[in-house]
Coordinates of C-alpha atoms in Angstrom, one line a residue:
Chain A
G5 CA -76.8 -18.0 54.8
Q6 CA -78.5 -20.0 57.5
Q7 CA -82.2 -20.8 56.6
V8 CA -84.3 -21.6 59.6
M9 CA -88.0 -22.3 59.2
Q10 CA -90.2 -22.6 62.2
I11 CA -93.9 -23.6 61.8
P12 CA -96.6 -22.9 62.5
Q13 CA -96.2 -19.1 63.0
Y14 CA -99.3 -19.0 65.2
Q15 CA -101.2 -21.7 67.1
H16 CA -104.4 -21.3 69.1
V17 CA -105.5 -24.2 71.2
Q18 CA -108.0 -25.0 73.9
E19 CA -106.6 -25.6 77.3
G20 CA -105.8 -29.3 77.6
E21 CA -105.0 -29.8 73.9
D22 CA -101.6 -30.7 72.7
F23 CA -99.3 -28.4 70.8
T24 CA -96.3 -29.0 68.5
T25 CA -93.9 -26.6 66.8
Y26 CA -91.3 -27.6 64.3
C27 CA -88.0 -26.2 63.3
N28 CA -86.3 -27.0 60.0
S29 CA -82.9 -26.1 58.8
S30 CA -81.4 -26.3 55.3
T31 CA -78.1 -27.3 56.7
T32 CA -76.8 -29.7 59.3
L33 CA -76.7 -28.3 62.8
S34 CA -74.2 -28.8 65.6
N35 CA -76.8 -28.2 68.2
I36 CA -80.1 -26.5 68.8
Q37 CA -81.5 -24.5 71.7
W38 CA -85.1 -23.7 72.5
Y39 CA -86.4 -20.6 74.2
K40 CA -89.7 -19.3 75.5
Q41 CA -90.7 -15.7 75.5
R42 CA -93.8 -14.6 77.4
P43 CA -95.7 -11.6 76.1
G44 CA -93.7 -8.5 77.1
G45 CA -90.9 -10.6 78.5
H46 CA -87.5 -11.8 77.4
P47 CA -86.4 -15.1 76.0
V48 CA -85.9 -17.8 78.6
F49 CA -83.7 -20.9 77.9
L50 CA -85.6 -24.2 77.9
I51 CA -83.3 -26.9 76.6
Q52 CA -80.3 -27.7 74.4
L53 CA -80.2 -30.7 72.0
V54 CA -76.8 -31.9 70.8
K55 CA -77.0 -35.6 69.7
S56 CA -78.6 -37.0 66.6
G57 CA -82.1 -38.4 67.4
E58 CA -81.9 -37.0 70.9
V59 CA -85.2 -36.8 72.9
K60 CA -85.5 -34.8 76.2
K61 CA -88.5 -34.3 78.4
Q62 CA -89.3 -31.6 80.9
K63 CA -92.6 -32.4 82.6
R64 CA -95.2 -31.8 79.8
L65 CA -92.6 -30.7 77.2
T66 CA -90.9 -33.1 74.9
F67 CA -88.0 -32.0 72.7
Q68 CA -86.6 -34.0 69.7
F69 CA -83.6 -33.5 67.5
G70 CA -83.8 -35.2 64.1
E71 CA -81.6 -38.1 63.0
A72 CA -80.0 -35.9 60.4
K73 CA -79.6 -33.0 62.8
K74 CA -81.5 -30.7 60.4
N75 CA -84.8 -30.5 62.3
S76 CA -86.2 -30.3 65.7
S77 CA -89.6 -30.2 67.4
L78 CA -91.2 -29.2 70.7
H79 CA -94.3 -30.9 71.9
I80 CA -96.4 -29.8 74.8
T81 CA -98.9 -32.3 76.2
A82 CA -102.2 -31.0 77.7
T83 CA -101.5 -27.3 77.4
Q84 CA -102.2 -24.9 80.2
T85 CA -102.7 -21.1 80.2
T86 CA -99.2 -20.7 81.6
D87 CA -97.8 -22.1 78.4
V88 CA -98.8 -18.9 76.5
G89 CA -95.9 -17.3 74.7
T90 CA -93.6 -17.5 71.7
Y91 CA -91.4 -20.5 71.4
F92 CA -88.2 -20.0 69.5
C93 CA -85.8 -22.6 68.2
A94 CA -82.2 -21.3 68.0
P95 CA -80.0 -23.6 65.9
R96 CA -76.3 -23.4 65.8
R97 CA -74.1 -24.6 63.0
G98 CA -70.4 -25.0 62.7
S99 CA -68.2 -24.2 65.7
T100 CA -69.4 -24.2 69.2
L101 CA -68.6 -20.5 69.2
G102 CA -71.0 -19.9 66.3
R103 CA -74.0 -17.7 66.7
L104 CA -77.5 -18.9 67.4
Y105 CA -80.0 -18.3 64.6
F106 CA -83.4 -17.5 66.1
G107 CA -86.4 -18.4 63.9
R108 CA -89.5 -16.2 63.8
G109 CA -91.0 -18.4 66.6
T110 CA -94.4 -20.0 67.1
Q111 CA -96.8 -17.8 69.0
L112 CA -99.0 -20.0 71.2
T113 CA -102.3 -18.8 72.5
V114 CA -104.2 -21.1 75.0
W115 CA -107.9 -20.5 75.5
P116 CA -109.2 -21.5 79.0
Chain B
E16 CA -77.9 -14.9 91.4
A17 CA -78.7 -11.5 90.0
G18 CA -79.8 -11.6 86.4
V19 CA -78.6 -9.5 83.4
A20 CA -79.3 -5.8 84.0
Q21 CA -80.1 -3.4 81.2
S22 CA -80.9 0.3 81.2
P23 CA -82.8 2.2 80.2
R24 CA -86.0 0.1 79.8
Y25 CA -87.5 2.5 77.3
K26 CA -86.1 5.2 75.1
I27 CA -87.9 7.5 72.6
I28 CA -85.8 9.6 70.3
E29 CA -86.1 11.3 66.9
K30 CA -84.4 10.0 63.8
R31 CA -80.8 11.1 63.4
Q32 CA -80.3 11.4 67.1
S33 CA -77.9 9.3 69.1
V34 CA -78.7 6.7 71.8
A35 CA -76.8 4.4 74.1
F36 CA -77.8 1.3 76.0
W37 CA -76.0 -0.3 78.9
C38 CA -75.8 -3.9 80.0
N39 CA -74.3 -5.6 83.0
P40 CA -74.1 -9.4 82.6
I41 CA -74.4 -12.0 85.2
S42 CA -71.3 -12.0 87.4
G43 CA -68.6 -14.3 86.0
H44 CA -70.1 -14.7 82.6
A45 CA -67.4 -14.4 80.0
T46 CA -69.6 -14.1 76.9
L47 CA -71.9 -11.2 76.3
Y48 CA -74.3 -10.7 73.4
W49 CA -76.4 -7.9 72.0
Y50 CA -79.5 -8.8 70.0
Q51 CA -82.0 -6.7 68.1
Q52 CA -85.6 -7.9 68.2
I53 CA -88.0 -6.3 65.8
L54 CA -91.7 -6.8 66.6
G55 CA -92.9 -10.2 65.5
Q56 CA -89.5 -11.5 64.8
G57 CA -86.9 -13.5 66.6
P58 CA -83.8 -11.9 68.2
K59 CA -81.0 -11.2 65.7
L60 CA -77.5 -11.2 66.9
L61 CA -75.7 -7.9 66.5
I62 CA -72.4 -8.6 68.3
Q63 CA -70.9 -11.2 70.6
F64 CA -68.0 -10.5 73.0
Q65 CA -65.8 -13.1 74.7
N66 CA -64.4 -11.2 77.7
N67 CA -63.4 -7.9 76.1
G68 CA -62.8 -9.3 72.6
V69 CA -65.2 -9.3 69.7
V70 CA -66.1 -12.8 68.5
D71 CA -68.8 -12.0 65.9
D72 CA -70.0 -8.6 64.7
S73 CA -70.8 -9.7 61.2
Q74 CA -74.5 -8.5 61.5
L75 CA -73.7 -5.2 63.2
P76 CA -74.4 -2.1 60.9
K77 CA -71.0 -0.6 61.6
D78 CA -71.8 2.7 59.8
R79 CA -74.2 3.6 62.7
F80 CA -73.9 1.0 65.4
S81 CA -70.9 0.5 67.8
A82 CA -70.4 -1.5 70.9
E83 CA -67.7 -1.9 73.5
R84 CA -66.9 -4.1 76.5
L85 CA -63.7 -2.4 77.7
K86 CA -63.1 -4.2 81.0
G87 CA -64.7 -7.5 80.0
V88 CA -67.7 -6.9 82.3
D89 CA -70.4 -4.4 81.4
S90 CA -71.1 -3.2 77.8
T91 CA -72.6 -0.3 75.9
L92 CA -74.3 -0.3 72.6
K93 CA -74.6 2.9 70.7
I94 CA -76.6 4.0 67.6
Q95 CA -75.5 7.2 65.9
P96 CA -77.5 8.4 64.0
A97 CA -80.7 6.5 64.5
K98 CA -83.0 5.6 61.7
L99 CA -86.7 4.7 61.8
E100 CA -86.0 1.1 61.1
D101 CA -83.9 0.9 64.3
S102 CA -87.1 0.8 66.3
A103 CA -86.9 -2.5 68.2
V104 CA -86.1 -4.1 71.5
Y105 CA -82.4 -4.4 72.2
L106 CA -81.6 -7.4 74.3
C107 CA -78.4 -8.1 76.1
A108 CA -77.6 -11.7 77.0
S109 CA -74.7 -13.5 78.8
S110 CA -73.4 -17.0 79.2
P111 CA -70.6 -18.5 81.3
G112 CA -68.6 -19.4 78.3
G113 CA -68.8 -19.5 74.5
S114 CA -69.5 -23.2 74.0
N115 CA -72.9 -24.7 74.1
Q116 CA -74.2 -23.0 77.1
P117 CA -77.6 -21.3 77.8
Q118 CA -77.9 -17.6 77.2
H119 CA -79.5 -15.5 80.0
F120 CA -81.3 -12.5 78.7
G121 CA -82.0 -9.1 80.3
D122 CA -85.4 -7.4 80.1
G123 CA -84.2 -5.3 77.1
T124 CA -84.5 -1.7 76.1
R125 CA -87.5 -0.8 73.9
L126 CA -86.4 1.9 71.5
S127 CA -88.9 4.0 69.5
I128 CA -87.7 6.3 66.8
L129 CA -90.0 9.2 65.8

């Protein structure tokens, strides 16, 4: 079945430091979505990557899709306390109707 | 626009009892999903509907879980009988279509089995 590894599982940073989480798949993906879940909240959609080597930016967030479409990363520059939460990658393989496979997520804590 | 509505927010039952959750997706969204999220894990898809038809229920424990979306709008998820390992948050999500579109999640129902 689909193997999705997301690392690290936990990350603690000082406010202002950068943060990166990585998502690795054992199989080629058709696309990948990223979600953020605040403590006690529900997942909220951040971005979707479709093309090989794609890079998208949202303010301090940079998302990348690997050339082989087997891995992806989310980088946050100069973290803020509002960035606290769990970041999930959700790859999709095969048909566009195929399910999303959520990883375990990376739980980010930001110290003020 | 109004978000995905779920009820109840919390439910506590004893094992072997039955429980039902309700979800009303965003108006006009054809695709509806039910996820199970166990503490410390990512959401796991239980069932996906496209309008009132099932697209994927391969991870639904059909001996105890059932779901329906009779009129292609709101949906119910039922567990009968419940087991201790069913303790989790049950999330409903919807998207406008089935292809490459963001999923919008409700606040979920937190289920505790005693």
